[in-house]
Amino acid sequence: YALDFGNYLSLIVLDSGHTHPILGDQATWLQQALAARGGQQFAFVCYHYPAYGTTKAPTDGLPIDASIARSIREHWVPSLERYGVSAVFENDHHNYKRSHRLRDHVVSDDGLLYLGDGSWGVTPREVPTPEVGWWLAQAEPRNHLWHVVLQADGTALLQAIDVAGETFDRVELARPRTEPFP
């Protein structure tokens, strides 16, 4: 579903294979939802299983259940890149994560930012080494939440805050959405 706040913000929430398949109706809906929200200043996407996760026994740079991650990268990421979004919130792996900016499955200055990995109130897990998790700018086994402050000028501040209330990472968005990519 999509939750819109005027023309200022859209939250787009997807089901990464728990009750609805990634491919098919949901992928079509995502493309249409993003196309319809091109005028929204900010657009954040959230779903459960990550396209670029931190755990679950990564091998060869892919999580053990690579079929879900691969399906998301194959069927959703092209729409996210095509229409541009502010950031993508991923969950399930129970760690702190901030990816490098990624576009077309490589590190790119104009790519998407993937944040996660769903670690509030659960036991964190181990994270891969930088050699295995090439997509990770920062990752650690730490409970946290992401606090997002949106500014009317199109900038945003995203802060990772741990259970002690400490801000231990932050990223500033100089523009509200990534540049659409054909």
Coordinates of C-alpha atoms in Angstrom, one line a residue:
Y1 CA 0.0 0.0 0.0
A2 CA 1.0 3.7 -0.3
L3 CA 0.3 6.3 2.4
D4 CA 0.5 9.8 1.0
F5 CA 0.9 13.0 3.0
G6 CA -0.2 15.7 0.5
N7 CA 2.4 16.2 -2.1
Y8 CA 5.2 16.2 0.5
L9 CA 5.7 12.5 1.4
S10 CA 4.8 9.0 0.3
L11 CA 5.4 5.8 2.2
I12 CA 5.3 2.8 0.0
V13 CA 5.0 -0.5 1.8
L14 CA 5.6 -3.8 0.1
D15 CA 5.4 -7.5 1.1
S16 CA 8.6 -9.3 0.2
G17 CA 7.1 -12.7 -0.4
H18 CA 5.4 -13.5 2.9
T19 CA 1.8 -13.2 1.7
H20 CA 2.2 -11.8 -1.7
P21 CA 4.6 -12.8 -4.4
I22 CA 7.3 -10.3 -5.4
L23 CA 6.8 -10.9 -9.1
G24 CA 3.4 -10.2 -10.8
D25 CA 0.7 -8.0 -9.4
Q26 CA 2.9 -6.5 -6.7
A27 CA 5.7 -5.6 -9.0
T28 CA 3.2 -4.1 -11.4
W29 CA 1.5 -2.1 -8.6
L30 CA 4.9 -0.8 -7.4
Q31 CA 5.7 0.5 -10.9
Q32 CA 2.3 2.2 -11.2
A33 CA 2.5 3.6 -7.6
L34 CA 5.9 5.1 -8.2
A35 CA 4.8 6.5 -11.6
A36 CA 1.7 8.1 -10.0
R37 CA 3.9 9.7 -7.2
G38 CA 6.5 11.4 -9.4
G39 CA 5.4 14.8 -7.9
Q40 CA 5.9 13.7 -4.3
Q41 CA 8.8 15.5 -2.7
F42 CA 9.9 12.5 -0.6
A43 CA 9.2 8.9 -1.3
F44 CA 10.4 6.1 1.1
V45 CA 9.9 2.4 0.4
C46 CA 9.8 -0.3 3.1
Y47 CA 9.6 -4.0 3.1
H48 CA 10.6 -7.0 5.2
Y49 CA 13.2 -9.2 3.5
P50 CA 16.2 -7.2 2.2
A51 CA 17.5 -7.0 -1.3
Y52 CA 20.9 -6.1 0.2
G53 CA 21.0 -7.7 3.7
T54 CA 23.5 -8.2 6.4
T55 CA 23.2 -11.8 7.6
K56 CA 21.6 -15.2 7.0
A57 CA 25.0 -16.8 6.1
P58 CA 26.1 -14.6 3.1
T59 CA 28.1 -16.5 0.5
D60 CA 29.5 -15.1 -2.7
G61 CA 28.0 -11.8 -1.7
L62 CA 24.4 -13.1 -1.5
P63 CA 22.4 -14.2 1.5
I64 CA 21.6 -17.9 1.9
D65 CA 18.0 -17.3 0.7
A66 CA 19.3 -15.5 -2.4
S67 CA 16.1 -16.2 -4.4
I68 CA 14.1 -13.6 -2.4
A69 CA 16.9 -11.0 -2.5
R70 CA 17.5 -11.7 -6.2
S71 CA 13.8 -11.5 -7.0
I72 CA 13.5 -8.1 -5.3
R73 CA 16.6 -6.8 -7.2
E74 CA 15.2 -8.2 -10.4
H75 CA 11.5 -7.1 -10.1
W76 CA 11.4 -4.1 -7.7
V77 CA 14.8 -2.4 -7.8
P78 CA 14.4 -1.4 -11.5
S79 CA 11.2 0.5 -10.7
L80 CA 12.9 2.1 -7.6
E81 CA 15.8 3.3 -9.8
R82 CA 13.6 4.3 -12.7
Y83 CA 11.4 6.6 -10.7
G84 CA 13.8 7.6 -7.9
V85 CA 13.1 7.4 -4.2
S86 CA 14.5 9.0 -1.0
A87 CA 15.7 5.8 0.6
V88 CA 14.7 2.1 1.0
F89 CA 14.1 0.6 4.5
E90 CA 14.7 -3.1 4.7
N91 CA 14.3 -5.5 7.6
D92 CA 14.5 -9.2 8.7
H93 CA 18.2 -9.6 9.3
H94 CA 18.3 -8.0 12.8
N95 CA 21.3 -5.6 12.4
Y96 CA 22.2 -2.0 11.7
K97 CA 22.9 -1.4 8.1
R98 CA 23.6 1.5 5.7
S99 CA 24.5 0.5 2.2
H100 CA 26.7 2.3 -0.2
R101 CA 24.5 4.1 -2.8
L102 CA 23.7 1.4 -5.4
R103 CA 22.5 1.6 -8.9
D104 CA 22.2 -1.3 -11.3
H105 CA 23.8 -3.6 -8.6
V106 CA 27.0 -1.6 -8.4
V107 CA 28.2 1.2 -6.1
S108 CA 27.3 4.6 -7.6
D109 CA 27.2 8.1 -6.3
D110 CA 23.7 8.6 -7.7
G111 CA 22.4 5.3 -6.5
L112 CA 19.8 4.2 -3.9
L113 CA 20.4 4.1 -0.2
Y114 CA 19.3 0.9 1.6
L115 CA 18.8 1.2 5.3
G116 CA 18.0 -1.5 7.9
D117 CA 18.0 -4.3 8.8
G118 CA 15.2 -4.4 11.4
S119 CA 16.9 -4.5 14.8
W120 CA 14.7 -3.1 17.5
G121 CA 13.9 -5.4 20.3
V122 CA 15.6 -8.5 18.9
T123 CA 19.0 -10.1 19.3
P124 CA 21.3 -8.8 16.7
R125 CA 23.2 -11.2 14.4
E126 CA 26.7 -11.2 12.9
V127 CA 27.5 -9.1 9.9
P128 CA 29.6 -10.1 6.9
T129 CA 33.1 -8.9 6.4
P130 CA 33.6 -6.0 3.9
E131 CA 35.0 -8.5 1.3
V132 CA 31.7 -10.4 1.4
G133 CA 29.3 -7.6 2.0
W134 CA 30.7 -5.2 -0.7
W135 CA 27.4 -3.3 -0.7
L136 CA 27.7 -2.3 3.0
A137 CA 29.0 1.2 3.8
Q138 CA 28.4 0.4 7.5
A139 CA 27.0 -2.5 9.4
E140 CA 27.1 -3.9 12.9
P141 CA 25.1 -6.1 15.2
R142 CA 23.3 -3.3 17.1
N143 CA 19.7 -2.6 18.1
H144 CA 18.6 0.7 16.6
L145 CA 15.9 2.7 14.9
W146 CA 16.1 5.2 12.1
H147 CA 14.9 8.7 12.9
V148 CA 14.1 10.7 9.8
V149 CA 13.7 14.5 9.8
L150 CA 12.4 16.0 6.5
Q151 CA 13.0 19.6 5.7
A152 CA 10.7 21.8 3.5
D153 CA 13.8 22.7 1.3
G154 CA 14.0 19.0 0.1
T155 CA 16.9 18.0 2.4
A156 CA 16.6 15.3 5.1
L157 CA 18.6 14.0 8.0
L158 CA 18.4 10.3 8.8
Q159 CA 19.9 9.2 12.1
A160 CA 20.6 5.7 13.5
I161 CA 19.8 5.8 17.2
D162 CA 20.5 2.9 19.5
V163 CA 18.6 1.7 22.6
A164 CA 20.7 4.0 24.9
G165 CA 19.5 7.0 22.8
E166 CA 22.9 7.5 21.2
T167 CA 23.0 8.7 17.6
F168 CA 25.8 6.5 16.1
D169 CA 25.3 7.1 12.4
R170 CA 23.8 9.8 10.3
V171 CA 23.3 10.5 6.6
E172 CA 22.1 13.7 5.0
L173 CA 20.1 13.7 1.8
A174 CA 21.0 16.8 -0.2
R175 CA 18.0 16.2 -2.4
P176 CA 14.6 14.6 -1.6
R177 CA 14.9 11.7 -4.2
T178 CA 17.4 10.0 -6.3
E179 CA 17.5 11.1 -10.0
P180 CA 15.2 8.8 -12.1
F181 CA 17.2 6.3 -14.1
P182 CA 15.8 5.1 -17.5

